[in-house]
Structure formats: C-alpha cells, structure tokens
PDB file of C-alpha atoms in Angstrom:
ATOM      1  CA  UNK Q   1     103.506 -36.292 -91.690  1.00 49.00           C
ATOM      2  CA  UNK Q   2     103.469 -39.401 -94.063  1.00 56.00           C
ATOM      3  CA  UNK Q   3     100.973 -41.352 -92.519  1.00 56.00           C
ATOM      4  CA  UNK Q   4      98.573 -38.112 -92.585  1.00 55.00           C
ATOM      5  CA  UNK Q   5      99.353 -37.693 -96.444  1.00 61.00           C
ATOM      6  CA  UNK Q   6      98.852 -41.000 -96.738  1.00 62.00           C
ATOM      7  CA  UNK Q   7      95.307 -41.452 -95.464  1.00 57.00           C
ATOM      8  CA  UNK Q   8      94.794 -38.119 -97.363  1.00 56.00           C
ATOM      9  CA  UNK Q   9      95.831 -40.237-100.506  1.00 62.00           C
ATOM     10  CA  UNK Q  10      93.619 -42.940 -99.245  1.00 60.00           C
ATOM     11  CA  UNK Q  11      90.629 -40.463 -98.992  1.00 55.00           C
ATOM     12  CA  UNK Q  12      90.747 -38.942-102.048  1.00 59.00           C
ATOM     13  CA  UNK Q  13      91.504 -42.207-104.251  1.00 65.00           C
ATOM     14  CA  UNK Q  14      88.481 -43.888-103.049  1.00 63.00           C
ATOM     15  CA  UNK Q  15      85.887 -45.803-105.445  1.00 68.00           C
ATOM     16  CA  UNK Q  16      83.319 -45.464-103.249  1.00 67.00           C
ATOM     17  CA  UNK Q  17      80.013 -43.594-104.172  1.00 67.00           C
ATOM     18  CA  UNK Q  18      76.688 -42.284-102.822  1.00 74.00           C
ATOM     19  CA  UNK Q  19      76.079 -41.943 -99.389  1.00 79.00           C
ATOM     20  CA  UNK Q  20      79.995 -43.912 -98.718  1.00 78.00           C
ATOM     21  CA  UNK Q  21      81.186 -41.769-100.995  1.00 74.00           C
ATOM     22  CA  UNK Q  22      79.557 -38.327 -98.969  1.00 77.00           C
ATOM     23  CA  UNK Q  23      80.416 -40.000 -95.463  1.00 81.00           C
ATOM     24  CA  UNK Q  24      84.034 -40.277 -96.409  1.00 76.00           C
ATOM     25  CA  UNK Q  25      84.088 -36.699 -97.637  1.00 75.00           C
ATOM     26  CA  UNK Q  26      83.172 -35.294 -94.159  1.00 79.00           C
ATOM     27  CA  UNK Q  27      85.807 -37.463 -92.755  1.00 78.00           C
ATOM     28  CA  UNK Q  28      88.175 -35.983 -94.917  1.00 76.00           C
ATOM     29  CA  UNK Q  29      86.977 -32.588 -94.354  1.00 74.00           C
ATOM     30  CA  UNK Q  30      87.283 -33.739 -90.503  1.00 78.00           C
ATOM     31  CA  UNK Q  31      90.815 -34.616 -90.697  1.00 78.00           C
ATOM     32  CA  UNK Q  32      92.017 -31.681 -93.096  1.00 75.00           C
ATOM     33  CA  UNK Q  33      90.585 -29.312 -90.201  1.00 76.00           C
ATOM     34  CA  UNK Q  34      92.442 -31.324 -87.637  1.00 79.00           C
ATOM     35  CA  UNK Q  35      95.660 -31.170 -89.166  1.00 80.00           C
ATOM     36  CA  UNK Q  36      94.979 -27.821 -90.334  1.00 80.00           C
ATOM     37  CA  UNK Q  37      94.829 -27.245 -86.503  1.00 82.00           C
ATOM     38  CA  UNK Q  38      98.100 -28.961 -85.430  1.00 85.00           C
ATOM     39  CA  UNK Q  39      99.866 -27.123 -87.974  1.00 86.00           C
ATOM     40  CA  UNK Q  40      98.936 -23.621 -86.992  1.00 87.00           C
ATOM     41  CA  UNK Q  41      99.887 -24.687 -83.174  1.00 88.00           C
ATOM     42  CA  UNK Q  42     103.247 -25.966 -84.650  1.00 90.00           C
ATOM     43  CA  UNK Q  43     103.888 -22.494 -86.447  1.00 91.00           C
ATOM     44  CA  UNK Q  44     102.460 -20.463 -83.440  1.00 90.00           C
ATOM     45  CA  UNK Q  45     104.995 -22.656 -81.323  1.00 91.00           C
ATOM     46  CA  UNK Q  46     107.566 -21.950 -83.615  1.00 92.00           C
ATOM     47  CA  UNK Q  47     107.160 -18.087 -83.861  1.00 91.00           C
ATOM     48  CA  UNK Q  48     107.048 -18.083 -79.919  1.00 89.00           C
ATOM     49  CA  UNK Q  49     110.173 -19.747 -79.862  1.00 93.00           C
ATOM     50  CA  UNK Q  50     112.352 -18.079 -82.995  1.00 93.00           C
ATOM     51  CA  UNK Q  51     110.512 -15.236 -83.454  1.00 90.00           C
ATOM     52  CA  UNK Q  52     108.611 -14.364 -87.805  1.00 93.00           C
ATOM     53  CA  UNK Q  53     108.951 -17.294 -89.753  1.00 95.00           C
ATOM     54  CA  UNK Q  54     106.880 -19.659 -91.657  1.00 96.00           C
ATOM     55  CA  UNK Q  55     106.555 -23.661 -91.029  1.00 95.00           C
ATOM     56  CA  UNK Q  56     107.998 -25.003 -93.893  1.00 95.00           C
ATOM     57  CA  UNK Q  57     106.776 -28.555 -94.959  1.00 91.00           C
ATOM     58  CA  UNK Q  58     108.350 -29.953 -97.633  1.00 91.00           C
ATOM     59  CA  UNK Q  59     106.138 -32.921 -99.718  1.00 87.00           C
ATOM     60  CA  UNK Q  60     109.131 -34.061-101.938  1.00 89.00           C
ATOM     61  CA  UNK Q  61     111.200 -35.433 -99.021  1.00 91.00           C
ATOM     62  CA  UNK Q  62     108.357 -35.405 -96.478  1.00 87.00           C
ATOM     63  CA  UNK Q  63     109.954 -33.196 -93.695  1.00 90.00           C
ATOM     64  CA  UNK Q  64     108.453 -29.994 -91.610  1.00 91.00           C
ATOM     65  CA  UNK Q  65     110.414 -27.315 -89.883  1.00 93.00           C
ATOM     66  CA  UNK Q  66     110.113 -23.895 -88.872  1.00 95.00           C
ATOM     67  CA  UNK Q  67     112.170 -21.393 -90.478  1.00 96.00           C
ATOM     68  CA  UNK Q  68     112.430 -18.097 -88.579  1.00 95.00           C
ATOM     69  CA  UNK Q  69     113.424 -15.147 -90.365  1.00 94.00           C
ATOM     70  CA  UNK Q  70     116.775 -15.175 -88.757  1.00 94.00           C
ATOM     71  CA  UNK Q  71     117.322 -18.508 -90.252  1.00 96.00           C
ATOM     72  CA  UNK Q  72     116.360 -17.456 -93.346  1.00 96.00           C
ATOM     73  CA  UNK Q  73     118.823 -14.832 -93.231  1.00 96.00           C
ATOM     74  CA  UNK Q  74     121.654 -17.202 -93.030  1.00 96.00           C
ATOM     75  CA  UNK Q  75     120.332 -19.472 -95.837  1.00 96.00           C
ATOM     76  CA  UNK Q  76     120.258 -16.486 -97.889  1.00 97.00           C
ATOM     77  CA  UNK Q  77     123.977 -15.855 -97.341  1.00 96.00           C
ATOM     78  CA  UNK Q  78     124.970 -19.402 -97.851  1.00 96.00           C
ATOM     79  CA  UNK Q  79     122.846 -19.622-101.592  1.00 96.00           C
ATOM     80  CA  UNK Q  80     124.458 -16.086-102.446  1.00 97.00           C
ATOM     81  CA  UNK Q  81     128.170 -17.667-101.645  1.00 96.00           C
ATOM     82  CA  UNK Q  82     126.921 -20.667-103.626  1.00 96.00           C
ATOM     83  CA  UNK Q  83     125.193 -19.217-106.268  1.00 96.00           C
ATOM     84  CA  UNK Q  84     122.322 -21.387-105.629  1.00 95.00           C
ATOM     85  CA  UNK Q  85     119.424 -18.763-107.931  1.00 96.00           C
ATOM     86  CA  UNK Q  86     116.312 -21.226-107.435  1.00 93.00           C
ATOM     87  CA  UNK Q  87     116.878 -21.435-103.707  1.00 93.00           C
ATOM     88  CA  UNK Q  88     117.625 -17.549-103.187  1.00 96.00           C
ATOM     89  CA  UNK Q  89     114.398 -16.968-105.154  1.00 96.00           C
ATOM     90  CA  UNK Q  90     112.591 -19.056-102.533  1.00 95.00           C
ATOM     91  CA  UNK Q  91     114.451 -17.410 -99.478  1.00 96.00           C
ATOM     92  CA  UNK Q  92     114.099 -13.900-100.530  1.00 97.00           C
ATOM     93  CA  UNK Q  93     110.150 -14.479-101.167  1.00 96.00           C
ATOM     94  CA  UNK Q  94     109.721 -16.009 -98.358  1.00 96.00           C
ATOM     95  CA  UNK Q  95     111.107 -12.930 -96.267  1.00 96.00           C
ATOM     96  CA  UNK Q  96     108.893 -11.046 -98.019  1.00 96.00           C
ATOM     97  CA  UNK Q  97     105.859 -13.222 -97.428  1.00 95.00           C
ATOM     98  CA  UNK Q  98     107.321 -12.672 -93.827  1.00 95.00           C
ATOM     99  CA  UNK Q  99     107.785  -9.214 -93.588  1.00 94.00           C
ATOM    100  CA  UNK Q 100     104.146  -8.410 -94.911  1.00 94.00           C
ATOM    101  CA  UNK Q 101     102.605 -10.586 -92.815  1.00 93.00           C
ATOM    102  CA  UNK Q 102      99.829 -10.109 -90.447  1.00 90.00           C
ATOM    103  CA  UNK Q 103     101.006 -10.953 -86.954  1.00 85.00           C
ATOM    104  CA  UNK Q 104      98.912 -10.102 -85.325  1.00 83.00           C
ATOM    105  CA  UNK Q 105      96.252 -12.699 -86.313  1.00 85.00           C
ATOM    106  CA  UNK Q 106      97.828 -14.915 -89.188  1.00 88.00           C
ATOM    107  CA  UNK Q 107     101.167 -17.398 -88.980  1.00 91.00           C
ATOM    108  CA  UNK Q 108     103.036 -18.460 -92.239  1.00 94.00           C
ATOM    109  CA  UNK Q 109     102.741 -22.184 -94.132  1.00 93.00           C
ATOM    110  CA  UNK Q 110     104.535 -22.534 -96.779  1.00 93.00           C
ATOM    111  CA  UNK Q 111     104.062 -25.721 -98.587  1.00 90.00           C
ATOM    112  CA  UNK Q 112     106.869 -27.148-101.330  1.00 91.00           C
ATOM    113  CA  UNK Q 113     105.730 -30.192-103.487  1.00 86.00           C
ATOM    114  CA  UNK Q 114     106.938 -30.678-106.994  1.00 86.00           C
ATOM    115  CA  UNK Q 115     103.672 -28.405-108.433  1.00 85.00           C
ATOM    116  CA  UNK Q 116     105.804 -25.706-107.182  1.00 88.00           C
ATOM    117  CA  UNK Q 117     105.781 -23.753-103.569  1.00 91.00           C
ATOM    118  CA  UNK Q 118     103.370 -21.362-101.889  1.00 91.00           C
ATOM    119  CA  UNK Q 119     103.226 -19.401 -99.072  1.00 92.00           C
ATOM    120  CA  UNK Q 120      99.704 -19.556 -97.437  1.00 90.00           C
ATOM    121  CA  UNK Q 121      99.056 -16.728 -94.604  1.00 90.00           C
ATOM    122  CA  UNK Q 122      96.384 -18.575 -91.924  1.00 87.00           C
ATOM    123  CA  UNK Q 123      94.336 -16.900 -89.468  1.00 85.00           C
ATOM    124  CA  UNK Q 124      95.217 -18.384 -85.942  1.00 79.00           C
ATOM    125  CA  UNK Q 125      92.048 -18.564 -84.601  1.00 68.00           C
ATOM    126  CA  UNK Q 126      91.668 -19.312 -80.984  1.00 54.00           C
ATOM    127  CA  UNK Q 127      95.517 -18.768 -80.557  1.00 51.00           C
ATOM    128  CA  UNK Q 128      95.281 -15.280 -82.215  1.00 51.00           C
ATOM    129  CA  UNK Q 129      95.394 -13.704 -78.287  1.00 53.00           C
ATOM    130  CA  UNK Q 130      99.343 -15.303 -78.053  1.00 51.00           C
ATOM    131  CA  UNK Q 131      99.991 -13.868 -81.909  1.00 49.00           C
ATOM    132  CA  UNK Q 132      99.107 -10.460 -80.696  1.00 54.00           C
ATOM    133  CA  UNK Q 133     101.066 -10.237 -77.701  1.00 52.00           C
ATOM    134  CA  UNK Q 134     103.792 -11.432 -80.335  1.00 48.00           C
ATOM    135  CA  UNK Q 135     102.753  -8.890 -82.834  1.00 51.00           C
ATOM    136  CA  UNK Q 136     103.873  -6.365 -80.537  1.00 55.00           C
ATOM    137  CA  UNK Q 137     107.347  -7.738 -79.359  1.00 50.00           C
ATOM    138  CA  UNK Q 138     108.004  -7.777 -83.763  1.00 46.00           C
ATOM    139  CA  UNK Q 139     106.864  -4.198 -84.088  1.00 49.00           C
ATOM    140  CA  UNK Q 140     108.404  -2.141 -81.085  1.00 47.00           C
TER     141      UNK Q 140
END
C-alpha cells in the first residue's frame, strides 16, 4: 500500500500546470480506478473466504486486512474485557455497517486515517455475480 499512497502523494502535490497539469490528472484518475479495482477483489476475496466483513486499511500504520464479522465479534469481547470505549465504538459500527449491507452487489471498505474512519459500501461491479451467490449463503 505505501508505494500506491505515495505516488498518490506525488500526484496530488504536483506544480505542474496546463495541459501537464490535466495529463497528470487522468493519470491519477487512472490509478485511483485501478486500485479502486484491486481493493474490491481483495474484499470480495475476503468475504469468499470469512464470510461479511469489511477490508479494513488502516493509513496511520499503513496496513490492510479483512475483518469478517466473526472477527469482529471477538474484538468486541476483548475491548469490552478491556474497557477499550474508542475501539468498541469502531467495532460495534462497523457490525452495523455490516449487517445493513447490501450483499448482494456492494462489499465493505472501511478506511482509518487520523481525519477519523469511514465505512464506504462499493458496488462490485463485474464481480457482483460471485457477491450474489454469497448474498444467499448470508441470508438462508
């Protein structure tokens, strides 16, 4: 992941201007959709494997995992028994992003950087045949 944040960083702190500046701006748009891409194939991957959950990528210590809901679950017991508030506020609405999601057609991102973190719900395009099939093992 850092050496896609860092060409991100590169991107967006360029001097460049005029027609530079608009040919590096389709670049970025170009790689944002690519990795865009190879994170909803990591979460799809992830939900095959573990069942609901959300990729989690964290920004402060640059790491990415997928947290399925039974995971979750456990987390949640350990901050309870630890008294941990900020991270059961996290775990329990991230279940809930979880249970109301759409599995049919969307997997779960959930991004944490030090602005805060946010659960984003993205349509799986081409892959949204496999989330069905999934969508029905979740509900019955």
């Amino acid at each position: 992941m850092s050496r896609r944040n860092d060409l991100i960083k590169q991107l967006v702190a360029s001097k460049s201007f005029g027609k530079e500046k608009e040919n590096e701006q389709k670049f970025l748009l170009a790689t944002a959709e690519l990795i865009l891409s190879d994170l909803i194939d990591i979460a799809l991957r992830g939900v095959e494997k573990s069942g609901a959950g959300s990729l989690v990528i964290n920004l402060l210590n640059d790491s990415t995992t997928f947290m399925s809901g039974h995971s979750i679950e456990f987390d949640i017991h350990t901050a309870e028994r630890e008294e941990d508030e900020e991270i059961l506020t996290f775990l329990r609405g991230l279940m809930e992003e979880i249970d109301e999601n759409d599995w049919s057609t969307n997997v779960l991102i959930t991004l944490i950087s030090d602005a805060g973190t946010r659960t984003f719900a993205v349509e799986a395009g081409r892959s949204q045949e496999s989330l069905r099939a999934l969508a029905e093992e979740f509900s019955g």
